[in-house]
Short mmCIF file of C-alpha atoms and ligand atoms in Angstrom, two decimals:
data_model
loop_
_atom_site.label_atom_id
_atom_site.label_comp_id
_atom_site.label_asym_id
_atom_site.label_seq_id
_atom_site.Cartn_x
_atom_site.Cartn_y
_atom_site.Cartn_z
CA UNK A 1 5.22 11.89 24.37
CA UNK A 2 1.56 11.43 23.45
CA UNK A 3 -0.26 7.91 23.36
CA UNK A 4 -0.40 8.27 19.31
CA UNK A 5 3.29 9.46 18.91
CA UNK A 6 4.55 5.69 19.72
CA UNK A 7 5.33 3.58 17.07
CA UNK A 8 3.32 0.26 17.36
CA UNK A 9 6.97 -1.84 18.84
CA UNK A 10 6.96 0.54 21.24
CA UNK A 11 3.07 0.55 22.45
CA UNK A 12 3.22 -2.96 22.55
CA UNK A 13 6.23 -3.09 24.78
CA UNK A 14 4.52 -0.80 26.88
CA UNK A 15 1.76 -2.71 26.78
CA UNK A 16 2.84 -5.71 27.54
CA UNK A 17 5.06 -3.96 30.43
CA UNK A 18 1.51 -2.66 32.17
CA UNK A 19 2.26 0.63 31.47
CA UNK A 20 -0.53 1.32 29.02
CA UNK A 21 -3.68 -0.92 28.07
CA UNK A 22 -4.77 -1.86 24.57
CA UNK A 23 -7.89 -0.01 25.47
CA UNK A 24 -6.56 3.31 26.08
CA UNK A 25 -4.46 3.00 22.51
CA UNK A 26 -7.14 3.04 21.04
CA UNK A 27 -8.91 5.96 22.71
CA UNK A 28 -5.72 7.74 22.00
CA UNK A 29 -5.89 6.92 18.16
CA UNK A 30 -9.74 7.94 18.14
CA UNK A 31 -9.66 11.35 19.66
CA UNK A 32 -6.64 11.97 17.40
CA UNK A 33 -8.54 10.90 14.52
CA UNK A 34 -11.65 12.86 15.79
CA UNK A 35 -9.43 16.49 16.07
CA UNK A 36 -7.64 15.73 12.93
CA UNK A 37 -9.73 13.61 10.21
CA UNK A 38 -11.99 16.07 8.83
CA UNK A 39 -9.27 17.99 7.50
CA UNK A 40 -7.30 14.57 6.21
CA UNK A 41 -10.01 12.76 5.67
CA UNK A 42 -7.61 9.49 6.05
CA UNK A 43 -10.90 7.14 7.15
CA UNK A 44 -13.77 6.43 5.27
CA UNK A 45 -15.34 4.59 8.92
CA UNK A 46 -13.77 4.99 12.59
CA UNK A 47 -16.23 2.45 14.73
CA UNK A 48 -15.09 2.66 18.23
CA UNK A 49 -16.97 0.78 19.98
CA UNK A 50 -16.06 -1.97 17.70
CA UNK A 51 -12.29 -1.48 18.06
CA UNK A 52 -12.80 -1.07 21.95
CA UNK A 53 -14.63 -4.43 21.85
CA UNK A 54 -11.58 -6.12 19.87
CA UNK A 55 -8.70 -4.39 22.57
CA UNK A 56 -10.48 -5.39 25.55
CA UNK A 57 -10.40 -9.17 24.22
CA UNK A 58 -7.03 -8.55 23.27
CA UNK A 59 -6.23 -7.09 26.71
CA UNK A 60 -7.99 -10.05 28.70
CA UNK A 61 -5.69 -12.52 26.98
CA UNK A 62 -2.53 -10.05 27.63
CA UNK A 63 -3.05 -9.86 31.26
CA UNK A 64 -3.77 -14.12 31.14
CA UNK A 65 -0.44 -14.47 30.42
CA UNK A 66 -0.97 -15.58 26.85
CA UNK A 67 1.89 -15.55 24.41
CA UNK A 68 0.74 -13.16 21.35
CA UNK A 69 2.60 -11.34 18.71
CA UNK A 70 4.84 -8.74 18.51
CA UNK A 71 1.62 -6.74 17.72
CA UNK A 72 -0.58 -7.73 21.06
CA UNK A 73 -2.79 -5.17 21.95
CA UNK A 74 -2.08 -2.41 18.96
CA UNK A 75 -4.61 -0.92 17.04
CA UNK A 76 -3.74 -1.40 13.37
CA UNK A 77 -6.04 0.87 10.60
CA UNK A 78 -7.26 -1.23 7.85
CA UNK A 79 -7.75 -0.27 4.14
CA UNK A 80 -10.96 -0.61 3.16
CA UNK A 81 -11.06 -3.06 0.69
CA UNK A 82 -10.01 -5.70 3.14
CA UNK A 83 -13.24 -7.18 4.66
CA UNK A 84 -14.11 -7.24 8.12
CA UNK A 85 -16.95 -9.21 9.04
CA UNK A 86 -19.82 -7.21 10.33
CA UNK A 87 -18.10 -3.89 9.15
CA UNK A 88 -18.86 -1.78 6.09
CA UNK A 89 -16.35 -2.30 3.32
CA UNK A 90 -16.43 -0.03 0.62
CA UNK A 91 -13.67 -0.03 -1.84
CA UNK A 92 -14.34 3.62 -1.90
CA UNK A 93 -16.99 3.05 -4.24
CA UNK A 94 -20.62 3.56 -4.29
CA UNK A 95 -21.18 0.05 -5.67
CA UNK A 96 -20.51 -1.02 -2.41
CA UNK A 97 -21.60 1.18 -0.07
CA UNK A 98 -23.12 -0.30 2.07
CA UNK A 99 -21.91 -3.60 1.55
CA UNK A 100 -21.47 -5.37 5.14
CA UNK A 101 -19.02 -8.39 4.68
CA UNK A 102 -20.01 -11.56 6.38
CA UNK A 103 -16.96 -12.77 7.29
CA UNK A 104 -12.74 -11.09 7.82
CA UNK A 105 -10.05 -11.76 5.04
CA UNK A 106 -7.96 -14.18 5.85
CA UNK A 107 -5.13 -10.85 7.43
CA UNK A 108 -8.07 -9.44 9.77
CA UNK A 109 -8.16 -12.93 11.06
CA UNK A 110 -4.42 -13.06 11.46
CA UNK A 111 -4.66 -9.63 13.09
CA UNK A 112 -6.96 -10.78 15.73
CA UNK A 113 -5.49 -14.28 16.64
CA UNK A 114 -2.38 -12.29 17.07
CA UNK A 115 -4.18 -9.88 19.44
CA UNK A 116 -3.75 -6.62 17.41
CA UNK A 117 -6.84 -4.95 16.86
CA UNK A 118 -8.29 -4.06 13.92
CA UNK A 119 -9.32 -0.17 13.87
CA UNK A 120 -11.25 1.89 11.31
CA UNK A 121 -11.30 1.93 7.39
CA UNK A 122 -8.95 3.67 5.83
CA UNK A 123 -9.76 5.85 2.32
CA UNK A 124 -8.49 4.84 -0.81
CA UNK A 125 -8.81 4.96 -4.66
CA UNK A 126 -12.37 3.79 -5.98
CA UNK A 127 -11.03 -0.05 -6.44
CA UNK A 128 -7.63 1.10 -5.75
CA UNK A 129 -7.67 2.04 -8.80
CA UNK A 130 -5.87 5.10 -8.58
CA UNK A 131 -2.51 7.30 -7.44
CA UNK A 132 -3.92 10.29 -5.73
CA UNK A 133 -7.17 9.07 -3.59
CA UNK A 134 -9.17 11.24 -5.41
CA UNK A 135 -11.22 8.78 -7.30
CA UNK A 136 -12.37 7.67 -4.38
CA UNK A 137 -16.39 8.23 -3.71
CA UNK A 138 -15.52 9.62 -0.25
CA UNK A 139 -13.43 12.46 -1.62
CA UNK A 140 -9.34 12.62 -1.83
CA UNK A 141 -6.94 12.19 1.17
CA UNK A 142 -4.73 15.06 2.24
CA UNK A 143 -1.19 14.84 2.76
CA UNK A 144 -0.27 15.90 6.11
CA UNK A 145 2.65 17.54 4.96
CA UNK A 146 0.48 19.76 2.98
CA UNK A 147 -3.26 19.86 2.60
CA UNK A 148 -2.52 21.15 -1.01
CA UNK A 149 -0.80 18.23 -2.13
CA UNK A 150 -2.25 14.23 -2.36
CA UNK A 151 -1.39 11.91 0.12
CA UNK A 152 -0.56 9.59 -3.04
CA UNK A 153 -2.96 6.30 -3.81
CA UNK A 154 -4.46 4.38 -3.58
CA UNK A 155 -3.77 3.51 0.45
CA UNK A 156 -3.61 7.32 0.63
CA UNK A 157 -6.08 6.96 3.68
CA UNK A 158 -3.38 3.93 5.47
CA UNK A 159 0.10 6.15 4.68
CA UNK A 160 -1.87 9.57 5.62
CA UNK A 161 -3.03 7.94 8.85
CA UNK A 162 0.19 6.35 10.24
CA UNK A 163 2.45 9.61 9.15
CA UNK A 164 -0.29 12.06 11.08
CA UNK A 165 -0.24 9.94 13.91
CA UNK A 166 -4.12 8.85 12.80
CA UNK A 167 -2.72 5.11 13.15
CA UNK A 168 -0.12 3.48 15.01
CA UNK A 169 0.93 1.57 11.92
CA UNK A 170 -1.90 0.12 9.01
CA UNK A 171 -2.70 -2.65 6.26
CA UNK A 172 -2.37 -1.10 3.04
CA UNK A 173 -2.68 -3.26 -0.71
CA UNK A 174 -0.20 -2.78 -3.44
CA UNK A 175 -0.97 -3.75 -7.28
CA UNK A 176 1.14 -1.43 -9.19
CA UNK A 177 2.58 0.81 -6.07
CA UNK A 178 -0.23 1.34 -3.81
CA UNK A 179 1.38 0.87 -0.64
CA UNK A 180 4.81 2.25 -1.60
CA UNK A 181 3.76 5.38 -3.39
CA UNK A 182 1.52 6.78 -0.98
CA UNK A 183 4.31 5.76 1.91
CA UNK A 184 7.23 7.51 -0.24
CA UNK A 185 4.75 11.05 -0.22
CA UNK A 186 3.95 10.31 3.36
CA UNK A 187 7.17 9.41 4.94
CA UNK A 188 6.32 6.49 6.49
CA UNK A 189 7.81 2.88 6.04
CA UNK A 190 6.01 0.45 3.31
CA UNK A 191 6.19 -3.29 2.02
CA UNK A 192 4.84 -4.66 -0.58
CA UNK A 193 5.11 -8.34 -0.09
CA UNK A 194 6.44 -11.31 -2.46
CA UNK A 195 3.18 -12.46 -4.46
CA UNK A 196 2.16 -15.01 -2.68
CA UNK A 197 3.45 -14.49 0.51
CA UNK A 198 0.67 -12.92 1.94
CA UNK A 199 -2.99 -14.13 1.74
CA UNK A 200 -5.43 -12.43 -0.98
CA UNK A 201 -8.60 -14.13 1.12
CA UNK A 202 -11.25 -11.47 1.62
CA UNK A 203 -9.33 -9.02 -0.50
CA UNK A 204 -11.65 -7.37 -2.89
CA UNK A 205 -9.95 -8.08 -6.51
CA UNK A 206 -8.55 -5.75 -8.36
CA UNK A 207 -5.95 -7.29 -10.77
CA UNK A 208 -5.37 -10.78 -8.61
CA UNK A 209 -2.01 -11.52 -10.49
CA UNK A 210 -0.25 -8.37 -9.06
CA UNK A 211 -1.75 -7.60 -5.50
CA UNK A 212 -0.66 -8.12 -2.11
CA UNK A 213 -2.01 -7.04 1.48
CA UNK A 214 1.17 -4.79 2.47
CA UNK A 215 2.19 -3.44 5.52
CA UNK A 216 2.72 0.73 6.53
CA UNK A 217 4.48 1.72 9.49
CA UNK A 218 6.39 4.24 10.98
CA UNK A 219 9.75 2.67 10.50
CA UNK A 220 10.88 -0.32 8.73
CA UNK A 221 10.60 -2.39 12.15
CA UNK A 222 7.03 -1.99 11.89
CA UNK A 223 6.13 -2.71 8.74
CA UNK A 224 8.46 -5.92 9.83
CA UNK A 225 6.66 -6.95 12.75
CA UNK A 226 2.68 -6.27 10.74
CA UNK A 227 4.20 -8.41 8.10
CA UNK A 228 5.07 -11.39 10.35
CA UNK A 229 1.72 -11.00 11.66
CA UNK A 230 -0.25 -11.78 8.30
CA UNK A 231 1.82 -13.37 6.20
CA UNK A 232 2.24 -17.40 5.63
CA UNK A 233 0.34 -19.95 3.79
CA UNK A 234 -3.56 -19.77 3.71
CA UNK A 235 -5.68 -22.97 2.36
CA UNK A 236 -8.54 -20.12 1.11
CA UNK A 237 -5.89 -18.81 -1.13
CA UNK A 238 -4.37 -21.28 -3.53
CA UNK A 239 -1.70 -18.64 -4.60
CA UNK A 240 -0.53 -18.05 -1.14
CA UNK A 241 2.88 -20.07 -0.02
CA UNK A 242 4.76 -20.85 2.70
CA UNK A 243 8.16 -19.38 3.77
CA UNK A 244 10.43 -19.33 6.44
CA UNK A 245 8.53 -16.64 8.87
CA UNK A 246 10.60 -13.44 9.38
CA UNK A 247 12.97 -13.22 12.37
CA UNK A 248 12.56 -9.63 13.55
CA UNK A 249 15.16 -9.61 16.30
CA UNK A 250 17.74 -10.08 13.41
CA UNK A 251 16.57 -7.73 11.08
CA UNK A 252 16.60 -5.21 14.74
CA UNK A 253 20.02 -6.23 15.29
CA UNK A 254 21.56 -5.98 11.16
CA UNK A 255 24.33 -4.41 12.25
CA UNK A 256 25.75 -3.33 8.99
CA UNK A 257 25.50 -3.80 5.42
CA UNK A 258 29.03 -5.68 4.52
CA UNK A 259 28.94 -7.71 1.98
CA UNK A 260 25.59 -6.73 0.20
CA UNK A 261 26.23 -5.94 -3.50
CA UNK A 262 23.50 -3.63 -4.80
CA UNK A 263 22.64 -2.77 -7.91
CA UNK A 264 20.81 0.98 -8.98
CA UNK A 265 19.28 0.50 -12.84
CA UNK A 266 20.43 3.55 -14.60
CA UNK A 267 16.85 3.58 -16.68
CA UNK A 268 14.98 4.33 -13.56
CA UNK A 269 16.28 7.80 -13.24
CA UNK A 270 15.56 8.40 -16.74
CA UNK A 271 14.62 12.05 -17.92
CA UNK A 272 11.02 11.42 -16.07
CA UNK A 273 13.14 11.39 -12.80
CA UNK A 274 12.76 15.16 -10.63
CA UNK A 275 15.90 16.21 -9.98
CA UNK A 276 15.31 16.55 -6.55
CA UNK A 277 14.40 12.62 -6.05
CA UNK A 278 17.53 11.39 -8.29
CA UNK A 279 19.73 13.19 -5.83
CA UNK A 280 18.07 12.36 -2.53
CA UNK A 281 17.96 8.82 -3.71
CA UNK A 282 21.62 8.79 -4.69
CA UNK A 283 22.12 10.12 -1.47
CA UNK A 284 20.65 7.24 0.30
CA UNK A 285 23.06 4.80 -2.13
CA UNK A 286 26.01 6.97 -0.40
CA UNK A 287 24.15 5.83 2.87
CA UNK A 288 24.00 1.77 2.25
CA UNK A 289 27.72 2.64 1.10
CA UNK A 290 29.02 3.76 4.18
CA UNK A 291 27.30 0.96 6.25
CA UNK A 292 29.65 -1.75 4.18
CA UNK A 293 27.37 -2.25 1.33
CA UNK A 294 28.85 -2.15 -2.67
CA UNK A 295 27.03 0.10 -4.68
CA UNK A 296 26.88 -0.53 -8.22
CA UNK A 297 24.78 1.20 -11.28
CA UNK A 298 23.57 -1.00 -14.35
CA UNK A 299 20.98 -0.93 -17.34
CA UNK A 300 17.58 -2.50 -16.99
CA UNK A 301 16.40 -1.02 -20.57
CA UNK A 302 13.29 -3.06 -20.14
CA UNK A 303 11.94 -0.51 -17.32
CA UNK A 304 9.93 0.91 -20.27
CA UNK A 305 7.83 -1.21 -21.07
CA UNK A 306 6.64 -1.08 -16.93
CA UNK A 307 3.61 1.26 -17.54
CA UNK A 308 2.27 -0.34 -20.53
CA UNK A 309 2.65 -3.63 -19.14
CA UNK A 310 1.04 -3.44 -15.95
CA UNK A 311 -1.93 -1.05 -17.49
CA UNK A 312 -2.97 -3.78 -20.25
CA UNK A 313 -2.62 -6.77 -17.84
CA UNK A 314 -4.33 -4.58 -14.46
CA UNK A 315 -7.54 -3.64 -16.82
CA UNK A 316 -8.03 -7.24 -18.47
CA UNK A 317 -8.16 -8.56 -14.86
CA UNK A 318 -10.34 -5.70 -13.67
CA UNK A 319 -12.43 -5.89 -16.09
CA UNK A 320 -13.21 -9.87 -15.29
CA UNK A 321 -13.24 -9.51 -11.64
CA UNK A 322 -15.44 -6.18 -11.76
CA UNK A 323 -17.98 -8.12 -13.80
CA UNK A 324 -19.32 -9.15 -10.45
CA UNK A 325 -20.96 -5.73 -10.01
CA UNK A 326 -23.84 -6.16 -11.90
CA UNK A 327 -26.61 -5.21 -9.32
CA UNK A 328 -27.57 -8.65 -8.28
CA UNK A 329 -24.98 -10.26 -6.42
CA UNK A 330 -23.44 -7.48 -4.60
CA UNK A 331 -23.96 -3.86 -3.22
CA UNK A 332 -25.70 -1.22 -5.48
CA UNK A 333 -28.46 -1.62 -7.32
CA UNK A 334 -29.84 0.78 -9.68
CA UNK A 335 -34.04 1.51 -9.63
CA UNK A 336 -35.76 1.27 -12.15
CA UNK A 337 -34.88 -1.00 -14.86
CA UNK A 338 -37.48 -2.99 -16.95
CA UNK A 339 -35.37 -5.53 -17.95
CA UNK A 340 -31.95 -7.33 -16.82
CA UNK A 341 -29.83 -5.50 -19.64
CA UNK A 342 -31.13 -2.45 -18.02
CA UNK A 343 -30.37 -3.04 -14.97
CA UNK A 344 -26.55 -4.38 -15.48
CA UNK A 345 -26.21 -0.82 -17.44
CA UNK A 346 -28.01 1.45 -14.83
CA UNK A 347 -26.57 -0.03 -12.04
CA UNK A 348 -22.81 -0.30 -13.37
CA UNK A 349 -23.63 3.30 -15.33
CA UNK A 350 -24.28 4.87 -11.49
CA UNK A 351 -22.54 2.61 -9.17
CA UNK A 352 -18.99 2.67 -10.89
CA UNK A 353 -16.77 6.25 -10.53
CA UNK A 354 -14.96 7.28 -14.06
CA UNK A 355 -11.60 5.41 -13.14
CA UNK A 356 -13.47 2.20 -12.70
CA UNK A 357 -15.32 2.39 -15.94
CA UNK A 358 -12.11 3.47 -18.32
CA UNK A 359 -10.44 0.89 -16.65
CA UNK A 360 -13.38 -1.83 -17.53
CA UNK A 361 -13.76 -0.74 -20.81
CA UNK A 362 -9.88 -1.05 -21.21
CA UNK A 363 -9.67 -4.35 -20.21
CA UNK A 364 -12.33 -5.71 -22.10
CA UNK A 365 -10.99 -4.19 -25.03
CA UNK A 366 -7.34 -5.37 -24.72
CA UNK A 367 -9.64 -9.25 -24.16
CA UNK A 368 -11.47 -8.53 -27.21
CA UNK A 369 -11.22 -11.28 -30.26
CA UNK A 370 -8.47 -9.57 -32.45
CA UNK A 371 -6.76 -7.27 -30.25
CA UNK A 372 -6.43 -10.09 -27.67
CA UNK A 373 -2.66 -10.86 -29.59
CA UNK A 374 -2.09 -8.06 -29.88
CA UNK A 375 -2.45 -5.98 -26.37
CA UNK A 376 -2.76 -8.79 -24.04
CA UNK A 377 -0.79 -11.67 -25.09
CA UNK A 378 2.00 -9.47 -26.27
CA UNK A 379 1.61 -7.87 -22.21
CA UNK A 380 2.01 -11.48 -20.98
CA UNK A 381 5.08 -12.01 -22.96
CA UNK A 382 6.66 -8.79 -21.87
CA UNK A 383 6.04 -9.83 -18.22
CA UNK A 384 8.05 -12.68 -18.55
CA UNK A 385 10.87 -11.03 -20.28
CA UNK A 386 11.03 -8.28 -17.43
CA UNK A 387 10.48 -11.22 -14.69
CA UNK A 388 14.13 -12.71 -16.63
CA UNK A 389 15.73 -9.38 -16.50
CA UNK A 390 15.35 -9.25 -12.76
CA UNK A 391 16.57 -12.58 -12.53
CA UNK A 392 19.94 -11.37 -14.23
CA UNK A 393 19.99 -8.45 -12.26
CA UNK A 394 19.88 -10.98 -9.40
CA UNK A 395 22.62 -12.72 -10.44
CA UNK A 396 24.61 -9.83 -9.36
CA UNK A 397 22.95 -8.38 -6.67
CA UNK A 398 21.26 -8.45 -3.32
CA UNK A 399 18.79 -5.79 -3.89
CA UNK A 400 17.75 -3.06 -6.11
CA UNK A 401 17.90 0.27 -4.90
CA UNK A 402 15.65 3.12 -7.11
CA UNK A 403 13.13 5.71 -6.95
CA UNK A 404 9.85 5.01 -5.37
CA UNK A 405 7.91 7.82 -7.83
CA UNK A 406 9.25 9.97 -10.23
CA UNK A 407 8.33 12.94 -8.19
CA UNK A 408 6.75 14.41 -4.96
CA UNK A 409 2.77 14.21 -4.27
CA UNK A 410 0.78 16.18 -6.99
CA UNK A 411 -1.20 19.04 -6.32
CA UNK A 412 -4.71 18.06 -5.59
CA UNK A 413 -6.81 17.70 -8.72
CA UNK A 414 -3.61 18.01 -10.94
CA UNK A 415 -3.16 13.96 -11.34
CA UNK A 416 -7.01 14.10 -13.02
CA UNK A 417 -6.42 16.72 -15.25
CA UNK A 418 -3.45 14.37 -16.85
CA UNK A 419 -4.36 11.08 -16.21
CA UNK A 420 -1.51 10.05 -18.56
CA UNK A 421 1.14 11.92 -16.46
CA UNK A 422 -0.29 9.89 -12.87
CA UNK A 423 0.09 6.38 -15.05
CA UNK A 424 3.67 7.38 -15.84
CA UNK A 425 4.03 7.63 -12.25
CA UNK A 426 3.45 4.66 -11.39
CA UNK A 427 6.70 3.79 -13.89
CA UNK A 428 9.33 2.60 -10.89
CA UNK A 429 6.49 0.47 -8.92
CA UNK A 430 4.80 -1.52 -10.99
CA UNK A 431 7.81 -3.14 -12.06
CA UNK A 432 8.15 -5.52 -8.69
CA UNK A 433 4.61 -6.39 -9.44
CA UNK A 434 4.67 -7.41 -12.63
CA UNK A 435 7.55 -9.64 -11.49
CA UNK A 436 5.63 -10.90 -8.26
CA UNK A 437 9.31 -9.53 -6.23
CA UNK A 438 9.16 -7.66 -2.46
CA UNK A 439 9.67 -4.14 -2.73
CA UNK A 440 9.72 -1.54 0.43
CA UNK A 441 10.00 2.29 -0.03
CA UNK A 442 11.48 4.21 2.82
CA UNK A 443 11.80 8.19 3.57
CA UNK A 444 14.91 9.28 1.83
CA UNK A 445 14.20 13.29 2.58
CA UNK A 446 12.36 16.25 1.43
CA UNK A 447 12.36 18.46 -1.46
CA UNK A 448 12.57 22.28 -1.64
CA UNK A 449 8.93 22.39 -0.99
CA UNK A 450 9.35 20.29 2.05
CA UNK A 451 7.40 17.46 0.60
CA UNK A 452 8.72 13.77 1.12
CA UNK A 453 10.94 11.78 -0.55
CA UNK A 454 11.31 8.14 -0.71
CA UNK A 455 13.86 5.27 -1.98
CA UNK A 456 12.60 2.00 -3.33
CA UNK A 457 14.68 -1.57 -2.36
CA UNK A 458 13.41 -4.37 -4.46
CA UNK A 459 14.30 -8.23 -2.96
CA UNK A 460 14.52 -10.98 -4.92
CA UNK A 461 11.44 -13.37 -3.85
CA UNK A 462 10.49 -14.28 -0.39
CA UNK A 463 13.35 -11.60 0.63
CA UNK A 464 11.80 -9.60 2.84
CA UNK A 465 13.85 -10.42 6.26
CA UNK A 466 16.68 -8.51 3.84
CA UNK A 467 15.33 -5.62 2.70
CA UNK A 468 13.74 -5.08 6.12
CA UNK A 469 17.16 -5.49 7.20
CA UNK A 470 18.29 -3.12 4.88
CA UNK A 471 15.92 -0.53 5.77
CA UNK A 472 16.25 -1.02 9.49
CA UNK A 473 20.65 -0.25 9.03
CA UNK A 474 19.38 2.75 6.85
CA UNK A 475 16.83 4.28 9.48
CA UNK A 476 19.61 3.65 12.36
CA UNK A 477 22.00 5.84 10.37
CA UNK A 478 19.35 8.45 9.45
CA UNK A 479 16.68 10.52 11.09
CA UNK A 480 13.97 11.23 7.63
CA UNK A 481 11.65 8.85 9.04
CA UNK A 482 11.35 10.64 12.81
CA UNK A 483 10.79 13.60 10.93
CA UNK A 484 6.82 15.03 11.71
CA UNK A 485 4.77 16.76 9.78
CA UNK A 486 3.86 20.08 11.42
CA UNK A 487 0.25 20.30 10.55
CA UNK A 488 -0.24 23.71 10.56
CA UNK A 489 -1.63 24.61 7.52
CA UNK A 490 -3.32 27.89 7.42
CA UNK A 491 -7.23 27.80 6.09
CA UNK A 492 -5.56 28.94 2.71
CA UNK A 493 -3.54 25.33 2.49
CA UNK A 494 -6.94 23.48 2.94
N1 LIG F 501 -1.60 3.80 -9.39
C1 LIG F 501 -1.27 2.30 -10.10
C2 LIG F 501 -2.93 2.58 -10.75
O1 LIG F 501 -3.80 3.16 -10.63
C3 LIG F 501 -1.30 1.33 -8.52
C4 LIG F 501 -2.36 1.35 -7.85
C5 LIG F 501 -2.75 0.09 -6.44
O2 LIG F 501 -1.42 -0.28 -6.99
N2 LIG F 501 -3.90 -0.01 -6.26
O3 LIG F 501 -3.16 0.94 -10.70
#
């Protein structure tokens, strides 16, 4: 077995047993990336020297017997909207093309404190706006299962890197599905934590009330281990909360799902869902049943408001968050402006891509006098209704099972041609962001074309332990997460 094929926890066990070193792990992942990334485009930057420096520091601490964390010595890929001190952080935008943060995001500080090794910045949709990575200023990420397809988005670089063994494990961010949907499309396991479980300090903001840093691993245990390292209250993010740390051993040893009640909201399976996807998710329900869970169908009609509510709130917040990019404070500045107004206009016209511009305009529209009540206020009211619908569901069920996305990965180019279809593709994931709930995506099969399909588990607030345990039990009973893309694409596939 090659080093890069190890899971993050297998790697850390080998490092702590002295069979491997952290710098050797960085080398392995760097060489793998060198070999494949010309085709896949998972990374925007991979600074090998910096990663080796961090790996050597971690290795010293491991050698000195310091008790670190379950990820001591493990290289972790970091999505490029998470600030890394002294290392370019672009948000896949021309606007921040040369931005070098003077500080680390809290999640990066926590990786370092845990002896993990930030290693490479992954490609994404510009400002995390998109579902395919095609809005990236650095070109789209290709799906390791078939390079004619997208890897999903916006954390497509992180998910594809883990799927292609270009990363042992990765951080992504999820505002409306950006950890779960690419995880589903690439057949890896992705966790979006409860709102407030992880600090957003140093995460470049898109829609602050919806987003969280999430974890992407080769299996549920890896995703859990990374979550245990990054979660917890941070005084620099007033929306972060302290919660009981998750217990990895307990997740690992959950024998079955006896006594668990799982609800399947029928409305998540409406017309727009591909029959192959519905079939695989319902087959996953049977596996959960065979593990002792009691599975029941119920109705959650508010799903039909999910996409409009999400896009109104996300665009409103984006228009405010992105107003800081004016050519003065950060990043790109257009040359030749003769006045302040001209500087703003030409910087933003040239610095932002199409999708970011569209969302800034939509956001300004829904917040403007005369439309605020009709759109933004209504969206907030619907958000409250959606949260209470989940509250009612969780009176009856421990967690919910749904598809992650209505289809498998789109072909490259398909999403940009039909943006409405792309937005509708977020229907299953945005619900958890709107309600601030934890949710994960786990591999549950493949389409006839051989493209991965994921199932989503949504839990009660701060029930990460519960959904990760269920996902681990599912993975002990199935082998979808163990299947690997062959990556033998012919030239015609590229
Ligand atoms: N696809 C969604 C969007 O375009 C979600 C993105 C995200 O979670 N960052 O907004």
